[in-house]
PDB file of C-alpha atoms in Angstrom:
ATOM      1  CA  GLN W 138      13.875  -5.550  11.753  1.00  0.00           C
ATOM      2  CA  LEU W 139      13.460  -3.921   8.361  1.00  0.00           C
ATOM      3  CA  GLN W 140      12.753  -0.187   8.469  1.00  0.00           C
ATOM      4  CA  LEU W 141      12.075   2.323   5.705  1.00  0.00           C
ATOM      5  CA  GLN W 142      12.364   6.117   6.000  1.00  0.00           C
ATOM      6  CA  GLU W 143      11.165   8.642   3.408  1.00  0.00           C
ATOM      7  CA  SER W 144      13.008  11.983   2.980  1.00  0.00           C
ATOM      8  CA  GLY W 145      12.716  14.973   0.788  1.00  0.00           C
ATOM      9  CA  PRO W 146      11.279  18.536   0.536  1.00  0.00           C
ATOM     10  CA  GLY W 147       7.910  19.014   2.230  1.00  0.00           C
ATOM     11  CA  LEU W 148       6.954  21.862  -0.117  1.00  0.00           C
ATOM     12  CA  VAL W 149       7.151  21.874  -3.892  1.00  0.00           C
ATOM     13  CA  LYS W 150       5.950  24.588  -6.270  1.00  0.00           C
ATOM     14  CA  PRO W 151       3.353  23.818  -8.987  1.00  0.00           C
ATOM     15  CA  SER W 152       4.912  22.662 -12.275  1.00  0.00           C
ATOM     16  CA  GLU W 153       8.165  21.619 -10.559  1.00  0.00           C
ATOM     17  CA  THR W 154       9.483  18.168  -9.799  1.00  0.00           C
ATOM     18  CA  LEU W 155       8.823  16.339  -6.543  1.00  0.00           C
ATOM     19  CA  SER W 156      11.809  14.254  -5.408  1.00  0.00           C
ATOM     20  CA  LEU W 157      11.778  11.712  -2.530  1.00  0.00           C
ATOM     21  CA  THR W 158      14.241   9.130  -1.322  1.00  0.00           C
ATOM     22  CA  CYS W 159      13.582   6.018   0.748  1.00  0.00           C
ATOM     23  CA  THR W 160      16.385   4.680   2.900  1.00  0.00           C
ATOM     24  CA  VAL W 161      16.144   1.029   3.810  1.00  0.00           C
ATOM     25  CA  SER W 162      17.750  -0.205   6.999  1.00  0.00           C
ATOM     26  CA  GLY W 163      17.839  -3.592   8.725  1.00  0.00           C
ATOM     27  CA  GLY W 164      18.002  -5.431   5.416  1.00  0.00           C
ATOM     28  CA  SER W 165      19.428  -5.259   1.894  1.00  0.00           C
ATOM     29  CA  ILE W 166      17.651  -3.531  -0.982  1.00  0.00           C
ATOM     30  CA  SER W 167      19.383  -6.098  -3.201  1.00  0.00           C
ATOM     31  CA  SER W 168      17.373  -8.983  -1.806  1.00  0.00           C
ATOM     32  CA  ASN W 169      16.257 -11.244  -4.570  1.00  0.00           C
ATOM     33  CA  SER W 170      12.916 -11.793  -2.850  1.00  0.00           C
ATOM     34  CA  TYR W 171      11.543  -8.281  -2.764  1.00  0.00           C
ATOM     35  CA  PHE W 172      10.732  -5.233  -4.815  1.00  0.00           C
ATOM     36  CA  TRP W 173      10.413  -1.685  -3.443  1.00  0.00           C
ATOM     37  CA  GLY W 174       7.409   0.567  -3.853  1.00  0.00           C
ATOM     38  CA  TRP W 175       6.103   4.089  -3.620  1.00  0.00           C
ATOM     39  CA  LEU W 176       2.496   4.859  -2.626  1.00  0.00           C
ATOM     40  CA  ARG W 177       0.591   8.015  -1.619  1.00  0.00           C
ATOM     41  CA  GLN W 178      -2.452   9.205   0.197  1.00  0.00           C
ATOM     42  CA  PRO W 179      -4.015  12.606  -0.373  1.00  0.00           C
ATOM     43  CA  PRO W 180      -5.247  14.247   2.864  1.00  0.00           C
ATOM     44  CA  GLY W 181      -8.495  12.565   3.937  1.00  0.00           C
ATOM     45  CA  LYS W 182      -8.472  10.182   0.978  1.00  0.00           C
ATOM     46  CA  GLY W 183      -7.500   6.633   0.142  1.00  0.00           C
ATOM     47  CA  LEU W 184      -4.325   4.848  -0.850  1.00  0.00           C
ATOM     48  CA  GLU W 185      -2.818   4.992  -4.355  1.00  0.00           C
ATOM     49  CA  TRP W 186       0.106   2.923  -5.666  1.00  0.00           C
ATOM     50  CA  ILE W 187       2.606   5.000  -7.621  1.00  0.00           C
ATOM     51  CA  ALA W 188       5.454   2.718  -8.767  1.00  0.00           C
ATOM     52  CA  THR W 189       7.712  -0.218  -7.890  1.00  0.00           C
ATOM     53  CA  ILE W 190      11.335  -1.080  -8.595  1.00  0.00           C
ATOM     54  CA  TYR W 191      13.540  -4.155  -8.286  1.00  0.00           C
ATOM     55  CA  TYR W 192      17.227  -3.777  -7.432  1.00  0.00           C
ATOM     56  CA  THR W 193      18.154  -4.738 -10.963  1.00  0.00           C
ATOM     57  CA  GLY W 194      16.132  -1.759 -12.301  1.00  0.00           C
ATOM     58  CA  THR W 195      12.961  -3.536 -13.339  1.00  0.00           C
ATOM     59  CA  THR W 196      10.058  -1.191 -12.844  1.00  0.00           C
ATOM     60  CA  TYR W 197       6.277  -1.114 -12.696  1.00  0.00           C
ATOM     61  CA  TYR W 198       4.354   2.152 -12.965  1.00  0.00           C
ATOM     62  CA  ASN W 199       0.860   3.279 -12.280  1.00  0.00           C
ATOM     63  CA  PRO W 200      -0.430   3.982 -15.831  1.00  0.00           C
ATOM     64  CA  SER W 201      -2.145   7.185 -14.707  1.00  0.00           C
ATOM     65  CA  LEU W 202       1.127   8.699 -13.512  1.00  0.00           C
ATOM     66  CA  LYS W 203       3.682   6.971 -15.784  1.00  0.00           C
ATOM     67  CA  SER W 204       4.348   9.921 -18.047  1.00  0.00           C
ATOM     68  CA  ARG W 205       5.527  12.039 -15.116  1.00  0.00           C
ATOM     69  CA  LEU W 206       7.393   9.392 -13.117  1.00  0.00           C
ATOM     70  CA  THR W 207      10.968   8.301 -12.708  1.00  0.00           C
ATOM     71  CA  ILE W 208      11.933   5.700 -10.147  1.00  0.00           C
ATOM     72  CA  SER W 209      15.504   4.607  -9.494  1.00  0.00           C
ATOM     73  CA  VAL W 210      17.508   2.476  -7.067  1.00  0.00           C
ATOM     74  CA  ASP W 211      21.017   2.973  -5.515  1.00  0.00           C
ATOM     75  CA  THR W 212      22.135  -0.299  -4.088  1.00  0.00           C
ATOM     76  CA  SER W 213      25.389   1.161  -2.726  1.00  0.00           C
ATOM     77  CA  LYS W 214      23.323   3.409  -0.422  1.00  0.00           C
ATOM     78  CA  ASN W 215      20.427   0.980   0.146  1.00  0.00           C
ATOM     79  CA  GLN W 216      18.090   3.606  -1.180  1.00  0.00           C
ATOM     80  CA  PHE W 217      15.486   4.024  -3.891  1.00  0.00           C
ATOM     81  CA  SER W 218      14.051   7.295  -5.161  1.00  0.00           C
ATOM     82  CA  LEU W 219      10.986   8.831  -6.803  1.00  0.00           C
ATOM     83  CA  LYS W 220      10.703  11.807  -9.104  1.00  0.00           C
ATOM     84  CA  LEU W 221       7.302  13.130 -10.167  1.00  0.00           C
ATOM     85  CA  SER W 222       7.361  15.991 -12.632  1.00  0.00           C
ATOM     86  CA  SER W 223       4.925  18.804 -13.450  1.00  0.00           C
ATOM     87  CA  VAL W 224       3.217  18.563 -10.057  1.00  0.00           C
ATOM     88  CA  SER W 225      -0.037  20.300  -9.208  1.00  0.00           C
ATOM     89  CA  ALA W 226      -2.143  20.665  -6.064  1.00  0.00           C
ATOM     90  CA  ALA W 227      -3.621  17.237  -6.863  1.00  0.00           C
ATOM     91  CA  ASP W 228      -0.234  15.713  -6.060  1.00  0.00           C
ATOM     92  CA  THR W 229      -0.381  16.985  -2.422  1.00  0.00           C
ATOM     93  CA  ALA W 230      -0.260  13.802  -0.302  1.00  0.00           C
ATOM     94  CA  VAL W 231       1.520  11.781   2.245  1.00  0.00           C
ATOM     95  CA  TYR W 232       4.047   9.712   0.253  1.00  0.00           C
ATOM     96  CA  TYR W 233       4.966   6.304   1.601  1.00  0.00           C
ATOM     97  CA  CYS W 234       7.702   3.836   0.632  1.00  0.00           C
ATOM     98  CA  ALA W 235       7.214   0.179   1.294  1.00  0.00           C
ATOM     99  CA  ARG W 236       8.755  -3.197   0.649  1.00  0.00           C
ATOM    100  CA  HIS W 237       6.829  -4.865  -2.138  1.00  0.00           C
ATOM    101  CA  LYS W 238       6.524  -8.658  -2.258  1.00  0.00           C
ATOM    102  CA  GLN W 239       5.909  -9.613  -5.895  1.00  0.00           C
ATOM    103  CA  LEU W 240       4.702 -13.007  -7.106  1.00  0.00           C
ATOM    104  CA  VAL W 241       3.350 -13.951 -10.498  1.00  0.00           C
ATOM    105  CA  LEU W 242      -0.233 -13.082  -9.811  1.00  0.00           C
ATOM    106  CA  ASP W 243      -0.015 -11.432  -6.427  1.00  0.00           C
ATOM    107  CA  ALA W 244       1.719  -8.524  -4.628  1.00  0.00           C
ATOM    108  CA  TRP W 245       1.524  -6.953  -1.234  1.00  0.00           C
ATOM    109  CA  PHE W 246       3.256  -4.139   0.663  1.00  0.00           C
ATOM    110  CA  ASP W 247       4.927  -4.747   4.069  1.00  0.00           C
ATOM    111  CA  PRO W 248       6.296  -2.942   5.917  1.00  0.00           C
ATOM    112  CA  TRP W 249       5.662   0.731   5.201  1.00  0.00           C
ATOM    113  CA  GLY W 250       7.657   3.809   6.077  1.00  0.00           C
ATOM    114  CA  PRO W 251       6.172   6.505   8.382  1.00  0.00           C
ATOM    115  CA  GLY W 252       5.328   8.649   5.386  1.00  0.00           C
ATOM    116  CA  ALA W 253       6.327  12.117   4.220  1.00  0.00           C
ATOM    117  CA  LEU W 254       3.840  14.883   3.626  1.00  0.00           C
ATOM    118  CA  VAL W 255       4.483  16.788   0.450  1.00  0.00           C
ATOM    119  CA  THR W 256       2.493  19.886  -0.232  1.00  0.00           C
ATOM    120  CA  VAL W 257       2.286  21.423  -3.668  1.00  0.00           C
ATOM    121  CA  SER W 258       1.854  25.181  -3.355  1.00  0.00           C
ATOM    122  CA  SER W 259       3.369  28.433  -4.579  1.00  0.00           C
TER     123      SER W 259
ATOM    124  CA  SER D  94      -8.650  -0.234 -15.371  1.00  0.00           C
ATOM    125  CA  TYR D  95      -9.482  -2.593 -12.558  1.00  0.00           C
ATOM    126  CA  GLU D  96     -11.554  -1.332  -9.674  1.00  0.00           C
ATOM    127  CA  LEU D  97     -12.139  -2.470  -6.135  1.00  0.00           C
ATOM    128  CA  THR D  98     -15.214  -1.261  -4.216  1.00  0.00           C
ATOM    129  CA  GLN D  99     -15.564  -1.155  -0.409  1.00  0.00           C
ATOM    130  CA  PRO D 100     -18.397   0.166   1.749  1.00  0.00           C
ATOM    131  CA  PRO D 101     -17.394   3.552   3.214  1.00  0.00           C
ATOM    132  CA  SER D 102     -18.228   2.543   6.764  1.00  0.00           C
ATOM    133  CA  VAL D 103     -19.013  -0.421   8.918  1.00  0.00           C
ATOM    134  CA  SER D 104     -20.016  -0.328  12.609  1.00  0.00           C
ATOM    135  CA  VAL D 105     -19.668  -3.141  15.175  1.00  0.00           C
ATOM    136  CA  SER D 106     -20.172  -3.547  18.923  1.00  0.00           C
ATOM    137  CA  PRO D 107     -17.198  -4.596  21.006  1.00  0.00           C
ATOM    138  CA  GLY D 108     -16.841  -8.347  21.166  1.00  0.00           C
ATOM    139  CA  GLN D 109     -18.892  -8.903  18.046  1.00  0.00           C
ATOM    140  CA  THR D 110     -17.779  -9.887  14.520  1.00  0.00           C
ATOM    141  CA  ALA D 111     -17.059  -7.288  11.910  1.00  0.00           C
ATOM    142  CA  SER D 112     -17.072  -8.064   8.155  1.00  0.00           C
ATOM    143  CA  ILE D 113     -15.633  -5.716   5.542  1.00  0.00           C
ATOM    144  CA  THR D 114     -16.189  -6.563   1.936  1.00  0.00           C
ATOM    145  CA  CYS D 115     -14.215  -5.710  -1.218  1.00  0.00           C
ATOM    146  CA  SER D 116     -15.775  -6.219  -4.614  1.00  0.00           C
ATOM    147  CA  GLY D 117     -14.158  -6.493  -8.046  1.00  0.00           C
ATOM    148  CA  ASP D 118     -14.712  -8.279 -11.301  1.00  0.00           C
ATOM    149  CA  LYS D 119     -13.582 -11.917 -10.807  1.00  0.00           C
ATOM    150  CA  LEU D 120     -11.678 -10.861  -7.699  1.00  0.00           C
ATOM    151  CA  GLY D 121     -11.725 -14.501  -6.584  1.00  0.00           C
ATOM    152  CA  ASP D 122      -9.395 -15.285  -9.478  1.00  0.00           C
ATOM    153  CA  LYS D 123      -6.821 -12.920  -7.980  1.00  0.00           C
ATOM    154  CA  TYR D 124      -5.323 -12.625  -4.506  1.00  0.00           C
ATOM    155  CA  ALA D 125      -6.514  -9.975  -2.012  1.00  0.00           C
ATOM    156  CA  SER D 126      -4.514  -8.224   0.671  1.00  0.00           C
ATOM    157  CA  TRP D 127      -5.856  -6.098   3.494  1.00  0.00           C
ATOM    158  CA  TYR D 128      -4.297  -3.176   5.398  1.00  0.00           C
ATOM    159  CA  GLN D 129      -5.251  -1.501   8.656  1.00  0.00           C
ATOM    160  CA  GLN D 130      -4.587   2.190   9.080  1.00  0.00           C
ATOM    161  CA  ARG D 131      -5.122   3.842  12.436  1.00  0.00           C
ATOM    162  CA  PRO D 132      -5.447   7.633  12.458  1.00  0.00           C
ATOM    163  CA  GLY D 133      -2.109   9.346  11.896  1.00  0.00           C
ATOM    164  CA  GLN D 134      -0.293   6.093  11.250  1.00  0.00           C
ATOM    165  CA  SER D 135       1.059   4.198   8.247  1.00  0.00           C
ATOM    166  CA  PRO D 136      -0.900   1.222   6.857  1.00  0.00           C
ATOM    167  CA  VAL D 137      -0.161  -2.142   8.324  1.00  0.00           C
ATOM    168  CA  LEU D 138      -0.629  -5.421   6.372  1.00  0.00           C
ATOM    169  CA  VAL D 139      -3.098  -7.651   8.219  1.00  0.00           C
ATOM    170  CA  ILE D 140      -3.942 -10.254   5.539  1.00  0.00           C
ATOM    171  CA  TYR D 141      -2.171 -11.351   2.393  1.00  0.00           C
ATOM    172  CA  GLN D 142      -2.831 -13.979  -0.268  1.00  0.00           C
ATOM    173  CA  ASP D 143      -6.547 -13.942   0.717  1.00  0.00           C
ATOM    174  CA  THR D 144      -6.196 -15.721   4.037  1.00  0.00           C
ATOM    175  CA  LYS D 145      -2.696 -15.476   5.440  1.00  0.00           C
ATOM    176  CA  ARG D 146      -1.810 -13.406   8.556  1.00  0.00           C
ATOM    177  CA  PRO D 147       1.648 -11.812   8.852  1.00  0.00           C
ATOM    178  CA  SER D 148       3.589 -12.462  12.010  1.00  0.00           C
ATOM    179  CA  GLY D 149       2.267 -10.388  14.901  1.00  0.00           C
ATOM    180  CA  ILE D 150      -1.302  -9.986  13.567  1.00  0.00           C
ATOM    181  CA  PRO D 151      -3.891 -11.349  15.993  1.00  0.00           C
ATOM    182  CA  GLU D 152      -5.786 -14.505  15.095  1.00  0.00           C
ATOM    183  CA  ARG D 153      -9.080 -12.586  15.260  1.00  0.00           C
ATOM    184  CA  PHE D 154      -8.246 -11.242  11.801  1.00  0.00           C
ATOM    185  CA  SER D 155      -9.151 -13.569   8.928  1.00  0.00           C
ATOM    186  CA  GLY D 156      -9.844 -13.324   5.249  1.00  0.00           C
ATOM    187  CA  SER D 157     -11.633 -15.048   2.397  1.00  0.00           C
ATOM    188  CA  ASN D 158     -12.015 -14.457  -1.295  1.00  0.00           C
ATOM    189  CA  SER D 159     -14.445 -16.032  -3.754  1.00  0.00           C
ATOM    190  CA  GLY D 160     -16.378 -15.019  -6.815  1.00  0.00           C
ATOM    191  CA  ASN D 161     -16.359 -11.243  -7.006  1.00  0.00           C
ATOM    192  CA  THR D 162     -15.905 -10.549  -3.260  1.00  0.00           C
ATOM    193  CA  ALA D 163     -13.099 -10.658  -0.762  1.00  0.00           C
ATOM    194  CA  THR D 164     -13.962 -10.315   2.909  1.00  0.00           C
ATOM    195  CA  LEU D 165     -11.998  -9.272   5.970  1.00  0.00           C
ATOM    196  CA  THR D 166     -13.466 -10.669   9.164  1.00  0.00           C
ATOM    197  CA  ILE D 167     -12.568  -9.504  12.615  1.00  0.00           C
ATOM    198  CA  SER D 168     -13.843 -11.790  15.365  1.00  0.00           C
ATOM    199  CA  GLY D 169     -14.283 -10.468  18.891  1.00  0.00           C
ATOM    200  CA  THR D 170     -13.692  -6.925  17.726  1.00  0.00           C
ATOM    201  CA  GLN D 171     -11.814  -4.717  20.150  1.00  0.00           C
ATOM    202  CA  ALA D 172     -11.754  -0.933  20.510  1.00  0.00           C
ATOM    203  CA  MET D 173      -8.196  -0.965  19.161  1.00  0.00           C
ATOM    204  CA  ASP D 174      -9.448  -2.338  15.859  1.00  0.00           C
ATOM    205  CA  GLU D 175     -11.180   0.921  15.085  1.00  0.00           C
ATOM    206  CA  ALA D 176      -9.368   2.060  11.964  1.00  0.00           C
ATOM    207  CA  ASP D 177      -9.563   2.451   8.201  1.00  0.00           C
ATOM    208  CA  TYR D 178      -9.251  -0.800   6.253  1.00  0.00           C
ATOM    209  CA  TYR D 179      -8.084  -1.099   2.637  1.00  0.00           C
ATOM    210  CA  CYS D 180      -8.201  -4.052   0.266  1.00  0.00           C
ATOM    211  CA  GLN D 181      -5.642  -4.379  -2.447  1.00  0.00           C
ATOM    212  CA  ALA D 182      -5.136  -6.631  -5.464  1.00  0.00           C
ATOM    213  CA  TRP D 183      -2.581  -7.018  -8.310  1.00  0.00           C
ATOM    214  CA  ASP D 184      -3.943  -6.784 -11.815  1.00  0.00           C
ATOM    215  CA  LYS D 185      -1.957  -6.530 -15.080  1.00  0.00           C
ATOM    216  CA  SER D 186       1.232  -5.458 -13.312  1.00  0.00           C
ATOM    217  CA  THR D 187      -0.650  -2.814 -11.380  1.00  0.00           C
ATOM    218  CA  ALA D 188      -1.476  -2.568  -7.644  1.00  0.00           C
ATOM    219  CA  VAL D 189      -5.062  -1.574  -7.106  1.00  0.00           C
ATOM    220  CA  PHE D 190      -6.595  -0.418  -3.804  1.00  0.00           C
ATOM    221  CA  GLY D 191     -10.185  -0.180  -2.693  1.00  0.00           C
ATOM    222  CA  GLY D 192     -11.476   3.169  -1.457  1.00  0.00           C
ATOM    223  CA  GLY D 193     -11.256   2.149   2.163  1.00  0.00           C
ATOM    224  CA  THR D 194     -13.743   1.306   4.912  1.00  0.00           C
ATOM    225  CA  LYS D 195     -13.923   3.102   8.247  1.00  0.00           C
ATOM    226  CA  LEU D 196     -14.569   0.582  10.985  1.00  0.00           C
ATOM    227  CA  THR D 197     -16.251   2.098  14.013  1.00  0.00           C
ATOM    228  CA  VAL D 198     -16.384   0.097  17.231  1.00  0.00           C
ATOM    229  CA  LEU D 199     -19.430   1.459  19.122  1.00  0.00           C
TER     230      LEU D 199
END
């Protein structure tokens, strides 16, 4: 059974860089059938897709966040990571990683990790 | 950028049918997915490719998509179905989510 687990600091100072890692277990991140995604949910608000990566390094980014984003994959560790720079209080959210099934005109996310709350505060 | 619109809330009596809509420009030309999120939990995929149910999702969950509207239908709604529901589509290499609908089972 595939499982994903987010990890990283729960508190980040404004203007600094938020860094999270997702560890995949029960399956290979190098599967040629799936991409891997990051999503977030501010407290009490809805879901927002952040970015997606394939094990070869192909990436998709949310245009509204692209200038601050870096996403990477480490196949040797079965992990993928997110870096979001110049954070502000608006970036406070629960951050989820998820497996991303990508077709030509379609994509969905399943399963999701339990989520990691990241608070941006001095 | 593409937008998906959902009603903020829907109420249903136990055993009745709940319908949650998701509207977007020519959404019927794309595929819609739906996620259930219970309080304090991660989202769970309940419908993908408009009508398909992942393994383990009860048959009472069904979906449709035509024109500008995708619909998630829950037949014989149970108390355990009370949750937030989000629609999602893929547009120009971007995943887009609706704002979410809180389903209350009264």
